[in-house]
PDB file of C-alpha atoms in Angstrom:
ATOM      1  CA  MET A  65      37.243  66.663 -45.285  1.00 52.00           C
ATOM      2  CA  PHE A  66      36.281  63.265 -43.882  1.00 53.00           C
ATOM      3  CA  ARG A  67      38.465  63.834 -40.809  1.00 57.00           C
ATOM      4  CA  ILE A  68      36.785  67.200 -40.113  1.00 59.00           C
ATOM      5  CA  ARG A  69      33.277  65.744 -40.413  1.00 64.00           C
ATOM      6  CA  THR A  70      34.175  62.812 -38.165  1.00 61.00           C
ATOM      7  CA  SER A  71      35.598  65.215 -35.588  1.00 60.00           C
ATOM      8  CA  GLN A  72      32.479  67.377 -35.706  1.00 63.00           C
ATOM      9  CA  LEU A  73      30.209  64.348 -35.396  1.00 56.00           C
ATOM     10  CA  PHE A  74      32.232  63.058 -32.455  1.00 57.00           C
ATOM     11  CA  ARG A  75      32.002  66.434 -30.688  1.00 61.00           C
ATOM     12  CA  GLN A  76      28.231  66.465 -31.205  1.00 60.00           C
ATOM     13  CA  LEU A  77      27.930  63.007 -29.671  1.00 56.00           C
ATOM     14  CA  VAL A  78      30.124  63.828 -26.693  1.00 53.00           C
ATOM     15  CA  ARG A  79      28.894  67.368 -26.030  1.00 54.00           C
ATOM     16  CA  HIS A  80      25.413  68.470 -25.181  1.00 51.00           C
ATOM     17  CA  GLN A  81      24.777  72.155 -25.631  1.00 48.00           C
ATOM     18  CA  SER A  82      22.084  73.620 -23.376  1.00 47.00           C
ATOM     19  CA  THR A  83      19.939  76.685 -24.066  1.00 54.00           C
ATOM     20  CA  ASP A  84      22.667  78.753 -22.389  1.00 57.00           C
ATOM     21  CA  SER A  85      25.375  78.878 -25.062  1.00 58.00           C
ATOM     22  CA  SER A  86      28.104  79.463 -22.439  1.00 62.00           C
ATOM     23  CA  LEU A  87      27.435  76.101 -20.756  1.00 70.00           C
ATOM     24  CA  ILE A  88      28.781  73.025 -22.530  1.00 75.00           C
ATOM     25  CA  LEU A  89      28.478  69.657 -20.788  1.00 82.00           C
ATOM     26  CA  GLU A  90      31.028  67.058 -21.826  1.00 85.00           C
ATOM     27  CA  LYS A  91      30.957  63.365 -21.171  1.00 88.00           C
ATOM     28  CA  SER A  92      33.593  62.223 -18.692  1.00 92.00           C
ATOM     29  CA  ILE A  93      34.733  58.897 -17.286  1.00 93.00           C
ATOM     30  CA  ASN A  94      35.290  57.887 -13.661  1.00 95.00           C
ATOM     31  CA  ARG A  95      36.171  54.193 -13.890  1.00 96.00           C
ATOM     32  CA  VAL A  96      38.406  51.977 -11.723  1.00 97.00           C
ATOM     33  CA  GLN A  97      39.447  48.327 -11.938  1.00 97.00           C
ATOM     34  CA  LEU A  98      41.315  46.726  -9.042  1.00 97.00           C
ATOM     35  CA  LEU A  99      42.711  43.191  -8.941  1.00 97.00           C
ATOM     36  CA  GLY A 100      43.884  42.075  -5.537  1.00 97.00           C
ATOM     37  CA  ARG A 101      43.100  40.365  -2.243  1.00 97.00           C
ATOM     38  CA  VAL A 102      40.498  41.205   0.377  1.00 97.00           C
ATOM     39  CA  GLY A 103      42.077  42.450   3.607  1.00 96.00           C
ATOM     40  CA  GLN A 104      39.153  41.942   5.986  1.00 94.00           C
ATOM     41  CA  ASP A 105      35.796  40.199   6.012  1.00 95.00           C
ATOM     42  CA  PRO A 106      33.082  42.550   4.762  1.00 96.00           C
ATOM     43  CA  VAL A 107      30.828  44.396   7.181  1.00 96.00           C
ATOM     44  CA  MET A 108      27.344  45.644   6.396  1.00 95.00           C
ATOM     45  CA  ARG A 109      26.390  49.028   7.810  1.00 93.00           C
ATOM     46  CA  GLN A 110      23.152  50.913   7.731  1.00 89.00           C
ATOM     47  CA  VAL A 111      22.568  54.467   8.820  1.00 79.00           C
ATOM     48  CA  GLU A 112      19.009  55.178   9.876  1.00 80.00           C
ATOM     49  CA  GLY A 113      16.892  56.202   6.913  1.00 79.00           C
ATOM     50  CA  ARG A 114      19.472  55.119   4.333  1.00 83.00           C
ATOM     51  CA  ASN A 115      20.157  51.983   2.334  1.00 88.00           C
ATOM     52  CA  PRO A 116      22.681  49.498   3.765  1.00 94.00           C
ATOM     53  CA  VAL A 117      26.233  49.347   2.416  1.00 95.00           C
ATOM     54  CA  THR A 118      28.778  46.505   2.395  1.00 97.00           C
ATOM     55  CA  ILE A 119      32.345  47.626   3.078  1.00 96.00           C
ATOM     56  CA  PHE A 120      35.679  45.814   2.899  1.00 97.00           C
ATOM     57  CA  SER A 121      39.347  46.637   2.389  1.00 97.00           C
ATOM     58  CA  MET A 122      41.388  45.400  -0.523  1.00 97.00           C
ATOM     59  CA  ALA A 123      45.129  45.282  -1.193  1.00 97.00           C
ATOM     60  CA  THR A 124      46.846  45.693  -4.544  1.00 97.00           C
ATOM     61  CA  ASN A 125      50.577  45.110  -5.043  1.00 95.00           C
ATOM     62  CA  GLU A 126      53.066  46.779  -7.329  1.00 93.00           C
ATOM     63  CA  MET A 127      56.419  45.108  -7.977  1.00 88.00           C
ATOM     64  CA  TRP A 128      59.536  46.406  -9.728  1.00 82.00           C
ATOM     65  CA  ARG A 129      63.202  45.600 -10.111  1.00 79.00           C
ATOM     66  CA  SER A 130      65.539  48.081  -8.494  1.00 76.00           C
ATOM     67  CA  GLY A 131      68.803  46.911 -10.032  1.00 67.00           C
ATOM     68  CA  GLU A 132      70.298  45.859 -13.331  1.00 64.00           C
ATOM     69  CA  VAL A 133      70.670  42.163 -12.463  1.00 61.00           C
ATOM     70  CA  GLU A 134      67.556  40.540 -13.899  1.00 61.00           C
ATOM     71  CA  ASN A 135      67.087  37.232 -12.095  1.00 61.00           C
ATOM     72  CA  SER A 136      68.180  38.299  -8.618  1.00 58.00           C
ATOM     73  CA  PRO A 137      65.268  38.109  -6.120  1.00 58.00           C
ATOM     74  CA  ALA A 138      67.033  40.565  -3.795  1.00 64.00           C
ATOM     75  CA  ASP A 139      66.539  43.350  -6.331  1.00 76.00           C
ATOM     76  CA  VAL A 140      62.732  43.076  -6.430  1.00 80.00           C
ATOM     77  CA  SER A 141      60.831  45.777  -4.528  1.00 85.00           C
ATOM     78  CA  GLN A 142      57.135  45.706  -3.676  1.00 89.00           C
ATOM     79  CA  LYS A 143      54.573  48.274  -2.589  1.00 94.00           C
ATOM     80  CA  THR A 144      51.144  47.396  -1.207  1.00 96.00           C
ATOM     81  CA  THR A 145      48.297  49.889  -1.535  1.00 96.00           C
ATOM     82  CA  TRP A 146      45.109  49.532   0.520  1.00 97.00           C
ATOM     83  CA  HIS A 147      41.707  50.517  -0.855  1.00 97.00           C
ATOM     84  CA  ARG A 148      38.310  50.910   0.790  1.00 97.00           C
ATOM     85  CA  VAL A 149      35.521  49.303  -1.258  1.00 97.00           C
ATOM     86  CA  SER A 150      31.841  50.176  -0.692  1.00 96.00           C
ATOM     87  CA  ILE A 151      28.915  48.433  -2.357  1.00 97.00           C
ATOM     88  CA  PHE A 152      25.487  50.068  -2.413  1.00 95.00           C
ATOM     89  CA  LYS A 153      23.943  48.063  -5.302  1.00 95.00           C
ATOM     90  CA  PRO A 154      21.290  45.858  -3.594  1.00 93.00           C
ATOM     91  CA  GLY A 155      21.964  42.420  -5.163  1.00 94.00           C
ATOM     92  CA  LEU A 156      25.730  42.817  -5.318  1.00 96.00           C
ATOM     93  CA  ARG A 157      25.879  44.211  -1.780  1.00 95.00           C
ATOM     94  CA  ASP A 158      24.271  41.063  -0.353  1.00 95.00           C
ATOM     95  CA  VAL A 159      26.324  38.615  -2.456  1.00 95.00           C
ATOM     96  CA  ALA A 160      29.557  40.368  -1.495  1.00 95.00           C
ATOM     97  CA  TYR A 161      28.624  40.302   2.188  1.00 95.00           C
ATOM     98  CA  GLN A 162      27.888  36.590   2.019  1.00 94.00           C
ATOM     99  CA  TYR A 163      30.750  35.311  -0.174  1.00 93.00           C
ATOM    100  CA  VAL A 164      33.702  37.705   0.036  1.00 94.00           C
ATOM    101  CA  LYS A 165      36.128  36.807   2.808  1.00 94.00           C
ATOM    102  CA  LYS A 166      39.567  37.819   4.002  1.00 95.00           C
ATOM    103  CA  GLY A 167      42.230  36.610   1.553  1.00 95.00           C
ATOM    104  CA  SER A 168      39.828  36.154  -1.380  1.00 94.00           C
ATOM    105  CA  ARG A 169      41.216  37.220  -4.746  1.00 96.00           C
ATOM    106  CA  VAL A 170      38.728  39.509  -6.500  1.00 97.00           C
ATOM    107  CA  LEU A 171      38.447  41.915  -9.412  1.00 98.00           C
ATOM    108  CA  VAL A 172      36.465  45.013  -8.440  1.00 98.00           C
ATOM    109  CA  GLU A 173      35.071  47.462 -10.995  1.00 98.00           C
ATOM    110  CA  GLY A 174      33.554  50.772 -10.031  1.00 97.00           C
ATOM    111  CA  LYS A 175      34.225  54.464  -9.612  1.00 97.00           C
ATOM    112  CA  LEU A 176      36.301  56.677  -7.332  1.00 97.00           C
ATOM    113  CA  ASP A 177      34.555  58.736  -4.686  1.00 96.00           C
ATOM    114  CA  TYR A 178      36.200  61.376  -2.504  1.00 95.00           C
ATOM    115  CA  GLY A 179      34.617  62.563   0.711  1.00 91.00           C
ATOM    116  CA  GLU A 180      35.208  64.128   4.091  1.00 90.00           C
ATOM    117  CA  TYR A 181      34.202  63.103   7.576  1.00 86.00           C
ATOM    118  CA  VAL A 182      34.880  64.213  11.144  1.00 90.00           C
ATOM    119  CA  ASP A 183      36.532  61.577  13.336  1.00 90.00           C
ATOM    120  CA  LYS A 184      36.039  60.878  17.064  1.00 92.00           C
ATOM    121  CA  ASN A 185      38.558  63.593  17.977  1.00 94.00           C
ATOM    122  CA  ASN A 186      36.641  66.170  15.940  1.00 93.00           C
ATOM    123  CA  VAL A 187      39.358  66.240  13.252  1.00 94.00           C
ATOM    124  CA  ARG A 188      38.270  66.643   9.624  1.00 94.00           C
ATOM    125  CA  ARG A 189      39.592  63.758   7.497  1.00 92.00           C
ATOM    126  CA  GLN A 190      39.477  62.948   3.801  1.00 93.00           C
ATOM    127  CA  ALA A 191      38.555  59.509   2.487  1.00 92.00           C
ATOM    128  CA  THR A 192      38.859  57.879  -0.908  1.00 95.00           C
ATOM    129  CA  THR A 193      36.438  55.039  -1.606  1.00 96.00           C
ATOM    130  CA  ILE A 194      35.850  52.716  -4.539  1.00 97.00           C
ATOM    131  CA  ILE A 195      32.097  52.495  -5.184  1.00 97.00           C
ATOM    132  CA  ALA A 196      31.853  49.004  -6.690  1.00 98.00           C
ATOM    133  CA  ASP A 197      29.291  48.111  -9.333  1.00 96.00           C
ATOM    134  CA  ASN A 198      30.768  44.730 -10.275  1.00 97.00           C
ATOM    135  CA  ILE A 199      32.852  42.073  -8.519  1.00 96.00           C
ATOM    136  CA  ILE A 200      34.403  39.017 -10.137  1.00 96.00           C
ATOM    137  CA  PHE A 201      35.353  36.266  -7.682  1.00 94.00           C
ATOM    138  CA  LEU A 202      38.666  34.656  -8.624  1.00 94.00           C
ATOM    139  CA  SER A 203      39.286  32.438  -5.564  1.00 81.00           C
ATOM    140  CA  ASP A 204      38.232  28.791  -5.591  1.00 71.00           C
ATOM    141  CA  ASN A 205      37.510  28.635  -1.879  1.00 60.00           C
ATOM    142  CA  LEU A 206      34.298  30.674  -1.707  1.00 57.00           C
ATOM    143  CA  ARG A 207      32.055  29.814   1.191  1.00 54.00           C
ATOM    144  CA  GLY A 208      28.952  31.514   2.454  1.00 57.00           C
ATOM    145  CA  ARG A 209      28.729  32.860   5.996  1.00 51.00           C
ATOM    146  CA  ASP A 210      26.099  30.239   6.873  1.00 51.00           C
ATOM    147  CA  GLN A 211      28.407  27.286   6.135  1.00 46.00           C
TER     148      GLN A 211
END
């Protein structure tokens, strides 16, 4: 009985039923955390009529052993994945532009965004971007661009 009531209460908290009984909106999560190193100094771009955005690339590494011998360094494989990070949040955008630099170790929290664009050769391309809403600086050697 308690389990059923808890389940019903949980569904009521997560779901919102509109006036149209066929439409049920459920809460969902789009959350990403990346821990890695910055691949290039950030750039700030602004399209006319829109807010500026700070953009940088970030690398994450995955390591695994490919053999049965445990302490052999020759059996360790590594894969690097590159991510595009965009920051629209006004205060964070400016701090990231000033203090993030190539090689900095950072923790980025945000959400995934998928989009399309047309390149210079008029070819439609897809892009995956991390829209950051928080950055934790883990490197000791932070310096502003003015120094």
